N, CA, C and O atoms as CSV, one atom per row, in Angstrom:
chain,resi,resn,atom,element,x,y,z
A,1,MET,N,N,4.817,186.270,-215.086
A,1,MET,CA,C,4.245,186.616,-216.486
A,1,MET,C,C,5.675,186.084,-217.557
A,1,MET,O,O,6.827,186.496,-217.421
A,2,PRO,N,N,5.292,185.279,-218.395
A,2,PRO,CA,C,6.396,184.485,-218.904
A,2,PRO,C,C,7.022,185.012,-219.144
A,2,PRO,O,O,6.382,185.798,-219.843
A,3,ALA,N,N,8.603,185.542,-219.177
A,3,ALA,CA,C,10.444,186.232,-220.006
A,3,ALA,C,C,10.021,185.334,-221.456
A,3,ALA,O,O,9.440,184.273,-221.685
A,4,CYS,N,N,10.508,186.147,-222.068
A,4,CYS,CA,C,11.101,186.106,-223.656
A,4,CYS,C,C,12.445,184.377,-223.364
A,4,CYS,O,O,13.303,184.102,-222.524
A,5,ALA,N,N,11.931,183.740,-224.502
A,5,ALA,CA,C,13.517,182.751,-224.609
A,5,ALA,C,C,14.999,183.529,-224.635
A,5,ALA,O,O,15.144,184.567,-225.279
A,6,GLY,N,N,15.821,183.066,-224.053
A,6,GLY,CA,C,16.481,183.627,-223.345
A,6,GLY,C,C,16.724,185.179,-223.221
A,6,GLY,O,O,17.078,185.897,-224.156
A,7,ALA,N,N,16.566,185.446,-222.382
A,7,ALA,CA,C,16.096,186.185,-221.251
A,7,ALA,C,C,17.994,187.074,-221.082
A,7,ALA,O,O,18.644,186.623,-220.139
A,8,ARG,N,N,18.501,187.866,-221.686
A,8,ARG,CA,C,19.882,188.448,-221.157
A,8,ARG,C,C,19.465,189.415,-219.645
A,8,ARG,O,O,19.684,189.467,-218.435
A,9,GLY,N,N,18.684,190.110,-220.803
A,9,GLY,CA,C,19.540,191.836,-219.519
A,9,GLY,C,C,18.087,192.378,-219.437
A,9,GLY,O,O,17.271,192.607,-220.330
A,10,LEU,N,N,18.048,192.453,-218.683
A,10,LEU,CA,C,16.451,193.053,-217.811
A,10,LEU,C,C,17.229,194.446,-217.811
A,10,LEU,O,O,18.383,194.321,-217.401
A,11,VAL,N,N,16.739,196.215,-218.307
A,11,VAL,CA,C,16.295,198.092,-217.101
A,11,VAL,C,C,15.678,198.077,-217.355
A,11,VAL,O,O,15.187,197.489,-218.319
A,12,PHE,N,N,15.099,199.084,-216.240
A,12,PHE,CA,C,14.578,200.383,-215.634
A,12,PHE,C,C,14.717,201.570,-216.574
A,12,PHE,O,O,15.733,201.841,-217.213
A,13,THR,N,N,13.869,202.068,-216.579
A,13,THR,CA,C,13.299,203.502,-216.827
A,13,THR,C,C,14.409,204.425,-215.449
A,13,THR,O,O,14.616,203.534,-214.625
A,14,PRO,N,N,15.035,205.567,-215.005
A,14,PRO,CA,C,15.124,206.100,-214.058
A,14,PRO,C,C,13.929,206.178,-213.385
A,14,PRO,O,O,14.193,205.665,-212.298
A,15,ASP,N,N,12.674,206.537,-213.371
A,15,ASP,CA,C,12.070,206.685,-212.641
A,15,ASP,C,C,10.428,205.497,-212.512
A,15,ASP,O,O,9.348,205.581,-211.928
A,16,LEU,N,N,11.158,204.391,-213.515
A,16,LEU,CA,C,10.728,202.857,-213.167
A,16,LEU,C,C,9.482,202.708,-213.125
A,16,LEU,O,O,8.834,202.198,-212.212
A,17,ARG,N,N,8.686,203.622,-215.183
A,17,ARG,CA,C,7.628,203.953,-215.523
A,17,ARG,C,C,7.647,202.189,-216.157
A,17,ARG,O,O,6.936,201.193,-216.030
A,18,PHE,N,N,8.681,202.493,-216.744
A,18,PHE,CA,C,9.077,201.176,-217.904
A,18,PHE,C,C,10.486,200.350,-217.940
A,18,PHE,O,O,11.639,200.780,-217.906
A,19,ALA,N,N,10.011,199.065,-218.018
A,19,ALA,CA,C,10.666,198.069,-218.277
A,19,ALA,C,C,11.104,197.918,-220.444
A,19,ALA,O,O,10.476,198.160,-221.475
A,20,TYR,N,N,12.932,197.229,-219.989
A,20,TYR,CA,C,12.858,196.120,-221.874
A,20,TYR,C,C,14.354,195.258,-221.419
A,20,TYR,O,O,15.452,195.469,-220.903
A,21,LEU,N,N,13.484,194.103,-222.039
A,21,LEU,CA,C,14.182,192.945,-222.442
A,21,LEU,C,C,14.782,192.385,-223.487
A,21,LEU,O,O,14.226,191.941,-224.491
A,22,SER,N,N,15.915,192.408,-223.249
A,22,SER,CA,C,16.732,191.265,-224.140
A,22,SER,C,C,16.513,190.351,-224.319
A,22,SER,O,O,17.278,189.809,-223.522
A,23,CYS,N,N,15.758,189.195,-225.028
A,23,CYS,CA,C,15.654,187.739,-226.108
A,23,CYS,C,C,16.478,187.648,-227.196
A,23,CYS,O,O,16.229,187.728,-228.399
A,24,ILE,N,N,18.016,187.377,-226.287
A,24,ILE,CA,C,18.508,186.691,-226.992
A,24,ILE,C,C,18.001,185.694,-228.640
A,24,ILE,O,O,18.292,185.933,-229.812
A,25,PHE,N,N,16.901,184.214,-227.834
A,25,PHE,CA,C,16.573,183.649,-229.095
A,25,PHE,C,C,16.016,183.679,-229.387
A,25,PHE,O,O,15.717,182.751,-230.140
A,26,ASP,N,N,14.690,185.284,-229.113
A,26,ASP,CA,C,13.457,185.412,-229.961
A,26,ASP,C,C,14.121,186.511,-230.992
A,26,ASP,O,O,13.694,186.236,-232.113
A,27,ASP,N,N,14.701,187.261,-231.029
A,27,ASP,CA,C,15.492,188.484,-231.528
A,27,ASP,C,C,14.264,189.175,-231.538
A,27,ASP,O,O,13.557,189.446,-232.509
A,28,GLN,N,N,14.029,189.522,-229.904
A,28,GLN,CA,C,13.662,191.010,-230.154
A,28,GLN,C,C,13.935,191.800,-228.435
A,28,GLN,O,O,14.522,191.163,-227.560
A,29,ILE,N,N,13.437,193.146,-228.203
A,29,ILE,CA,C,14.000,193.284,-226.697
A,29,ILE,C,C,11.952,193.275,-227.117
A,29,ILE,O,O,11.173,193.420,-228.058
A,30,GLU,N,N,11.985,192.963,-225.465
A,30,GLU,CA,C,10.569,193.666,-225.293
A,30,GLU,C,C,10.241,194.282,-224.100
A,30,GLU,O,O,10.523,193.683,-223.063
A,31,MET,N,N,9.539,195.682,-224.025
A,31,MET,CA,C,8.478,196.448,-224.062
A,31,MET,C,C,7.901,196.461,-222.680
A,31,MET,O,O,7.035,195.618,-222.444
A,32,TYR,N,N,8.254,197.293,-221.730
A,32,TYR,CA,C,6.928,196.397,-220.221
A,32,TYR,C,C,6.437,198.100,-220.565
A,32,TYR,O,O,6.778,198.826,-221.499
A,33,SER,N,N,5.024,198.509,-218.793
A,33,SER,CA,C,5.318,199.252,-218.312
A,33,SER,C,C,5.380,198.782,-217.440
A,33,SER,O,O,5.654,197.587,-217.332
A,34,VAL,N,N,5.095,199.730,-216.287
A,34,VAL,CA,C,5.370,199.026,-215.004
A,34,VAL,C,C,4.644,200.373,-213.208
A,34,VAL,O,O,4.895,201.472,-212.715
A,35,SER,N,N,3.593,199.012,-212.964
A,35,SER,CA,C,2.497,200.081,-212.284
A,35,SER,C,C,3.096,199.720,-210.974
A,35,SER,O,O,3.764,198.851,-210.413
A,36,ALA,N,N,2.215,201.383,-210.706
A,36,ALA,CA,C,3.210,201.613,-209.256
A,36,ALA,C,C,2.858,200.739,-207.907
A,36,ALA,O,O,2.897,201.131,-206.741
A,37,ASP,N,N,2.485,199.371,-208.435
A,37,ASP,CA,C,2.817,198.629,-206.811
A,37,ASP,C,C,3.880,196.937,-207.574
A,37,ASP,O,O,3.973,195.798,-207.116
A,38,GLY,N,N,4.662,197.774,-209.235
A,38,GLY,CA,C,5.555,196.585,-209.628
A,38,GLY,C,C,4.867,196.011,-210.128
A,38,GLY,O,O,5.050,194.818,-209.887
A,39,VAL,N,N,4.125,196.180,-210.729
A,39,VAL,CA,C,3.251,194.608,-211.661
A,39,VAL,C,C,4.024,195.232,-213.223
A,39,VAL,O,O,4.283,196.428,-213.349
A,40,LEU,N,N,4.307,194.239,-214.287
A,40,LEU,CA,C,4.967,194.075,-215.509
A,40,LEU,C,C,3.844,194.059,-216.289
A,40,LEU,O,O,2.982,193.355,-215.763
A,41,THR,N,N,3.507,194.525,-217.290
A,41,THR,CA,C,3.260,195.449,-218.378
A,41,THR,C,C,3.469,195.054,-220.112
A,41,THR,O,O,4.168,195.887,-220.689
A,42,ARG,N,N,2.988,193.970,-220.947
A,42,ARG,CA,C,4.156,193.474,-221.526
A,42,ARG,C,C,3.499,195.213,-222.989
A,42,ARG,O,O,2.362,195.643,-222.792
A,43,ILE,N,N,4.149,195.724,-223.901
A,43,ILE,CA,C,3.818,196.478,-224.568
A,43,ILE,C,C,4.335,196.669,-225.674
A,43,ILE,O,O,3.793,197.377,-226.522
A,44,GLY,N,N,5.293,196.165,-225.829
A,44,GLY,CA,C,4.408,195.888,-227.219
A,44,GLY,C,C,6.930,195.194,-227.592
A,44,GLY,O,O,7.575,194.983,-226.565
A,45,GLN,N,N,7.366,195.097,-228.419
A,45,GLN,CA,C,8.540,194.501,-229.567
A,45,GLN,C,C,9.350,194.888,-230.219
A,45,GLN,O,O,8.626,195.240,-231.151
A,46,VAL,N,N,10.265,195.122,-230.515
A,46,VAL,CA,C,10.644,195.549,-231.145
A,46,VAL,C,C,12.414,194.176,-231.756
A,46,VAL,O,O,13.478,193.966,-231.174
A,47,ASP,N,N,11.948,193.712,-232.869
A,47,ASP,CA,C,12.889,193.239,-233.488
A,47,ASP,C,C,14.101,193.741,-233.395
A,47,ASP,O,O,14.433,194.898,-233.651
A,48,PHE,N,N,15.172,192.339,-232.802
A,48,PHE,CA,C,16.814,193.158,-233.037
A,48,PHE,C,C,17.255,191.944,-232.824
A,48,PHE,O,O,17.023,191.282,-231.813
A,49,ALA,N,N,18.179,191.465,-234.161
A,49,ALA,CA,C,18.836,189.822,-234.159
A,49,ALA,C,C,19.644,189.903,-232.821
A,49,ALA,O,O,19.853,191.018,-232.344
A,50,GLN,N,N,20.257,188.433,-231.992
A,50,GLN,CA,C,20.688,188.439,-230.902
A,50,GLN,C,C,21.023,189.561,-229.998
A,50,GLN,O,O,22.149,189.930,-229.663
A,51,PRO,N,N,19.930,190.024,-229.671
A,51,PRO,CA,C,20.510,191.160,-228.529
A,51,PRO,C,C,21.339,190.585,-227.576
A,51,PRO,O,O,21.526,189.399,-227.850
A,52,PHE,N,N,22.084,191.052,-226.264
A,52,PHE,CA,C,22.965,191.172,-225.370
A,52,PHE,C,C,23.643,191.625,-224.694
A,52,PHE,O,O,24.113,191.048,-223.714
A,53,GLY,N,N,23.934,193.033,-225.097
A,53,GLY,CA,C,24.003,193.459,-224.275
A,53,GLY,C,C,22.786,195.078,-223.832
A,53,GLY,O,O,22.144,195.895,-224.492
A,54,ILE,N,N,23.023,194.824,-222.462
A,54,ILE,CA,C,21.596,196.306,-223.517
A,54,ILE,C,C,21.542,197.081,-221.758
A,54,ILE,O,O,21.616,196.317,-220.795
A,55,ALA,N,N,21.376,198.989,-221.477
A,55,ALA,CA,C,21.750,199.622,-220.979
A,55,ALA,C,C,20.698,200.892,-221.416
A,55,ALA,O,O,20.200,200.988,-222.537
A,56,ILE,N,N,20.493,201.730,-220.430
A,56,ILE,CA,C,19.632,202.850,-221.137
A,56,ILE,C,C,20.698,204.354,-219.993
A,56,ILE,O,O,21.299,204.545,-218.936
A,57,SER,N,N,20.244,205.007,-221.292
A,57,SER,CA,C,21.132,206.806,-220.675
A,57,SER,C,C,20.330,206.817,-219.357
A,57,SER,O,O,19.197,206.383,-219.154
A,58,PRO,N,N,21.276,207.478,-218.425
A,58,PRO,CA,C,21.035,208.571,-216.821
A,58,PRO,C,C,19.953,209.019,-217.111
A,58,PRO,O,O,19.211,209.078,-216.130
A,59,ASN,N,N,19.384,209.474,-218.313
A,59,ASN,CA,C,18.431,210.582,-218.452
A,59,ASN,C,C,16.909,209.526,-218.848
A,59,ASN,O,O,15.880,210.133,-219.144
A,60,GLY,N,N,16.895,208.041,-218.821
A,60,GLY,CA,C,16.018,207.622,-219.263
A,60,GLY,C,C,15.013,207.997,-220.662
A,60,GLY,O,O,13.800,207.867,-220.826
A,61,ARG,N,N,16.253,208.589,-221.694
A,61,ARG,CA,C,15.835,208.962,-222.925
A,61,ARG,C,C,16.345,208.150,-223.928
A,61,ARG,O,O,15.932,208.325,-225.074
A,62,THR,N,N,17.300,207.157,-223.662
A,62,THR,CA,C,17.652,206.533,-224.901
A,62,THR,C,C,18.728,204.989,-224.358
A,62,THR,O,O,19.705,204.802,-223.633
A,63,LEU,N,N,17.889,204.225,-225.156
A,63,LEU,CA,C,18.418,202.788,-224.570
A,63,LEU,C,C,19.455,201.951,-225.815
A,63,LEU,O,O,19.291,202.046,-227.031
A,64,TYR,N,N,20.098,201.465,-225.395
A,64,TYR,CA,C,21.341,200.801,-226.276
A,64,TYR,C,C,21.124,199.802,-226.062
A,64,TYR,O,O,20.542,199.396,-225.056
A,65,ILE,N,N,21.617,199.036,-227.129
A,65,ILE,CA,C,21.587,197.686,-227.237
A,65,ILE,C,C,23.189,196.648,-228.019
A,65,ILE,O,O,23.935,197.095,-228.891
A,66,GLY,N,N,23.245,195.971,-227.696
A,66,GLY,CA,C,24.617,195.682,-228.684
A,66,GLY,C,C,24.082,193.466,-229.088
A,66,GLY,O,O,23.419,192.746,-228.341
A,67,SER,N,N,24.449,193.238,-229.888
A,67,SER,CA,C,23.869,192.032,-229.927
A,67,SER,C,C,25.841,191.007,-230.179
A,67,SER,O,O,26.983,191.437,-230.017
A,68,VAL,N,N,25.568,190.287,-230.404
A,68,VAL,CA,C,26.581,188.723,-230.581
A,68,VAL,C,C,26.574,189.011,-231.833
A,68,VAL,O,O,27.665,188.637,-232.263
A,69,ASN,N,N,26.083,189.375,-232.504
A,69,ASN,CA,C,26.934,189.515,-233.917
A,69,ASN,C,C,27.265,191.412,-234.667
A,69,ASN,O,O,27.154,192.226,-235.584
A,70,SER,N,N,27.738,191.050,-233.264
A,70,SER,CA,C,28.622,193.444,-233.240
A,70,SER,C,C,27.381,193.726,-233.762
A,70,SER,O,O,27.900,194.572,-234.490
A,71,THR,N,N,26.788,193.760,-233.914
A,71,THR,CA,C,25.177,195.118,-234.027
A,71,THR,C,C,25.336,196.371,-232.956
A,71,THR,O,O,25.877,195.806,-232.006
A,72,LEU,N,N,25.209,197.401,-232.677
A,72,LEU,CA,C,25.492,198.378,-231.823
A,72,LEU,C,C,24.192,199.212,-232.157
A,72,LEU,O,O,24.094,199.681,-233.291
A,73,ALA,N,N,23.383,199.381,-231.410
A,73,ALA,CA,C,21.979,200.350,-231.668
A,73,ALA,C,C,21.463,200.818,-230.309
A,73,ALA,O,O,21.483,200.398,-229.152
A,74,ALA,N,N,21.023,201.803,-230.924
A,74,ALA,CA,C,20.521,203.041,-229.631
A,74,ALA,C,C,18.879,203.765,-230.334
A,74,ALA,O,O,18.628,204.495,-231.293
A,75,PHE,N,N,18.179,203.206,-229.440
A,75,PHE,CA,C,16.727,203.490,-229.762
A,75,PHE,C,C,16.402,204.556,-228.293
A,75,PHE,O,O,16.788,204.485,-227.127
A,76,ARG,N,N,15.448,205.590,-229.086
A,76,ARG,CA,C,14.466,206.292,-227.920
A,76,ARG,C,C,13.516,205.349,-227.646
A,76,ARG,O,O,12.956,204.373,-228.145
A,77,VAL,N,N,13.584,206.660,-225.720
A,77,VAL,CA,C,12.665,205.975,-225.490
A,77,VAL,C,C,10.796,206.914,-224.982
A,77,VAL,O,O,10.431,207.749,-224.154
A,78,GLU,N,N,10.270,206.245,-225.884
A,78,GLU,CA,C,8.912,207.441,-226.618
A,78,GLU,C,C,8.139,207.701,-224.632
A,78,GLU,O,O,8.327,206.834,-223.778
A,79,SER,N,N,7.224,209.214,-224.287
A,79,SER,CA,C,6.593,209.011,-223.328
A,79,SER,C,C,6.365,208.089,-223.128
A,79,SER,O,O,7.101,207.422,-222.401
A,80,ASN,N,N,5.083,207.511,-223.741
A,80,ASN,CA,C,5.064,205.934,-223.558
A,80,ASN,C,C,5.446,204.594,-223.450
A,80,ASN,O,O,4.747,203.594,-223.289
A,81,GLY,N,N,6.632,204.713,-223.559
A,81,GLY,CA,C,7.571,203.890,-223.453
A,81,GLY,C,C,8.125,202.630,-224.465
A,81,GLY,O,O,8.852,201.642,-224.362
A,82,LEU,N,N,7.280,203.331,-225.538
A,82,LEU,CA,C,7.851,202.868,-227.204
A,82,LEU,C,C,9.258,203.272,-227.009
A,82,LEU,O,O,9.879,204.197,-226.485
A,83,LEU,N,N,9.531,202.012,-227.757
A,83,LEU,CA,C,11.109,202.511,-228.232
A,83,LEU,C,C,10.763,203.024,-229.998
A,83,LEU,O,O,9.817,202.747,-230.736
A,84,THR,N,N,12.036,203.896,-230.220
A,84,THR,CA,C,12.056,204.578,-231.616
A,84,THR,C,C,13.003,204.170,-232.541
A,84,THR,O,O,13.878,205.007,-232.317
A,85,ALA,N,N,13.549,203.282,-233.656
A,85,ALA,CA,C,15.316,203.110,-233.439
A,85,ALA,C,C,15.803,204.489,-234.264
A,85,ALA,O,O,15.312,205.128,-235.195
A,86,LEU,N,N,16.994,204.620,-233.467
A,86,LEU,CA,C,17.584,206.506,-234.018
A,86,LEU,C,C,18.751,206.030,-234.864
A,86,LEU,O,O,19.256,206.782,-235.697
A,87,ASN,N,N,19.367,204.288,-234.585
A,87,ASN,CA,C,20.603,204.608,-235.444
A,87,ASN,C,C,21.758,203.062,-234.722
A,87,ASN,O,O,22.058,202.712,-233.581
A,88,SER,N,N,22.154,202.433,-236.380
A,88,SER,CA,C,22.978,201.007,-235.575
A,88,SER,C,C,23.971,200.900,-236.189
A,88,SER,O,O,23.489,200.712,-237.306
A,89,VAL,N,N,25.546,200.863,-236.390
A,89,VAL,CA,C,26.754,200.749,-236.248
A,89,VAL,C,C,26.776,199.363,-235.944
A,89,VAL,O,O,25.974,198.907,-235.129
A,90,ASP,N,N,28.061,198.260,-236.821
A,90,ASP,CA,C,28.347,197.157,-236.988
A,90,ASP,C,C,29.943,197.903,-235.647
A,90,ASP,O,O,30.413,199.008,-235.915
A,91,SER,N,N,30.423,197.215,-234.561
A,91,SER,CA,C,30.931,197.849,-233.825
A,91,SER,C,C,32.721,196.941,-234.614
A,91,SER,O,O,33.843,197.421,-234.447
A,92,GLY,N,N,32.484,195.913,-235.235
A,92,GLY,CA,C,33.820,195.355,-235.661
A,92,GLY,C,C,34.020,193.987,-235.231
A,92,GLY,O,O,34.568,193.268,-236.066
A,93,ALA,N,N,33.907,193.796,-234.831
A,93,ALA,CA,C,33.625,192.786,-233.453
A,93,ALA,C,C,33.299,191.882,-233.272
A,93,ALA,O,O,32.088,191.679,-233.361
A,94,THR,N,N,34.397,190.570,-232.830
A,94,THR,CA,C,33.789,189.220,-233.536
A,94,THR,C,C,32.664,188.289,-232.598
A,94,THR,O,O,31.685,188.996,-232.360
A,95,ALA,N,N,32.619,187.834,-232.401
A,95,ALA,CA,C,31.178,186.907,-231.486
A,95,ALA,C,C,32.331,187.217,-230.114
A,95,ALA,O,O,33.527,187.480,-230.245
A,96,PRO,N,N,31.820,187.135,-229.247
A,96,PRO,CA,C,32.575,186.568,-227.831
A,96,PRO,C,C,33.387,185.125,-228.425
A,96,PRO,O,O,33.110,184.711,-229.551
A,97,ALA,N,N,34.419,184.407,-227.543
A,97,ALA,CA,C,35.079,183.286,-227.619
A,97,ALA,C,C,34.954,182.892,-226.535
A,97,ALA,O,O,35.485,183.324,-225.511
A,98,LYS,N,N,33.827,181.540,-226.736
A,98,LYS,CA,C,33.686,180.777,-224.902
A,98,LYS,C,C,34.819,180.011,-225.089
A,98,LYS,O,O,35.442,179.771,-226.123
A,99,ARG,N,N,35.071,179.523,-223.506
A,99,ARG,CA,C,36.191,178.744,-223.169
A,99,ARG,C,C,35.869,177.479,-222.871
A,99,ARG,O,O,35.101,177.277,-221.931
A,100,GLY,N,N,36.267,176.671,-223.432
A,100,GLY,CA,C,35.624,175.017,-223.318
A,100,GLY,C,C,36.330,174.344,-221.834
A,100,GLY,O,O,37.498,174.541,-221.502
A,101,SER,N,N,35.602,173.740,-221.264
A,101,SER,CA,C,35.799,172.921,-219.921
A,101,SER,C,C,36.949,172.066,-219.741
A,101,SER,O,O,37.029,170.899,-220.126
A,102,GLY,N,N,38.168,172.973,-218.898
A,102,GLY,CA,C,39.353,172.180,-219.192
A,102,GLY,C,C,40.588,172.900,-219.749
A,102,GLY,O,O,41.776,172.652,-219.950
A,103,ASN,N,N,39.526,174.145,-219.933
A,103,ASN,CA,C,40.295,174.940,-220.565
A,103,ASN,C,C,40.790,176.212,-219.180
A,103,ASN,O,O,40.043,176.665,-218.313
A,104,SER,N,N,41.896,176.441,-219.341
A,104,SER,CA,C,42.689,177.902,-218.158
A,104,SER,C,C,43.272,178.639,-218.282
A,104,SER,O,O,43.568,179.359,-217.328
């Protein structure tokens, strides 16, 4: 299955029933169901500008995502694997700096 443009992170629910992929260039989080034999089936996506970091709570009920533009958001993981937005905040951080070649 082709991945999204700019895949940055992939997390699975603790029970391995669902997976979530952050897609920085597509500005979305893709949602997948995972079959018993490990096959991923795309079940949807949610729009989210420049998602970068992605994590899931230990109980698998909340997905956390951070963007390059400093937005932090939480989504509820529904029983069918779809995501429902809970809240988002501006972290106040600046975009990560990149070091050029030759800098030490």
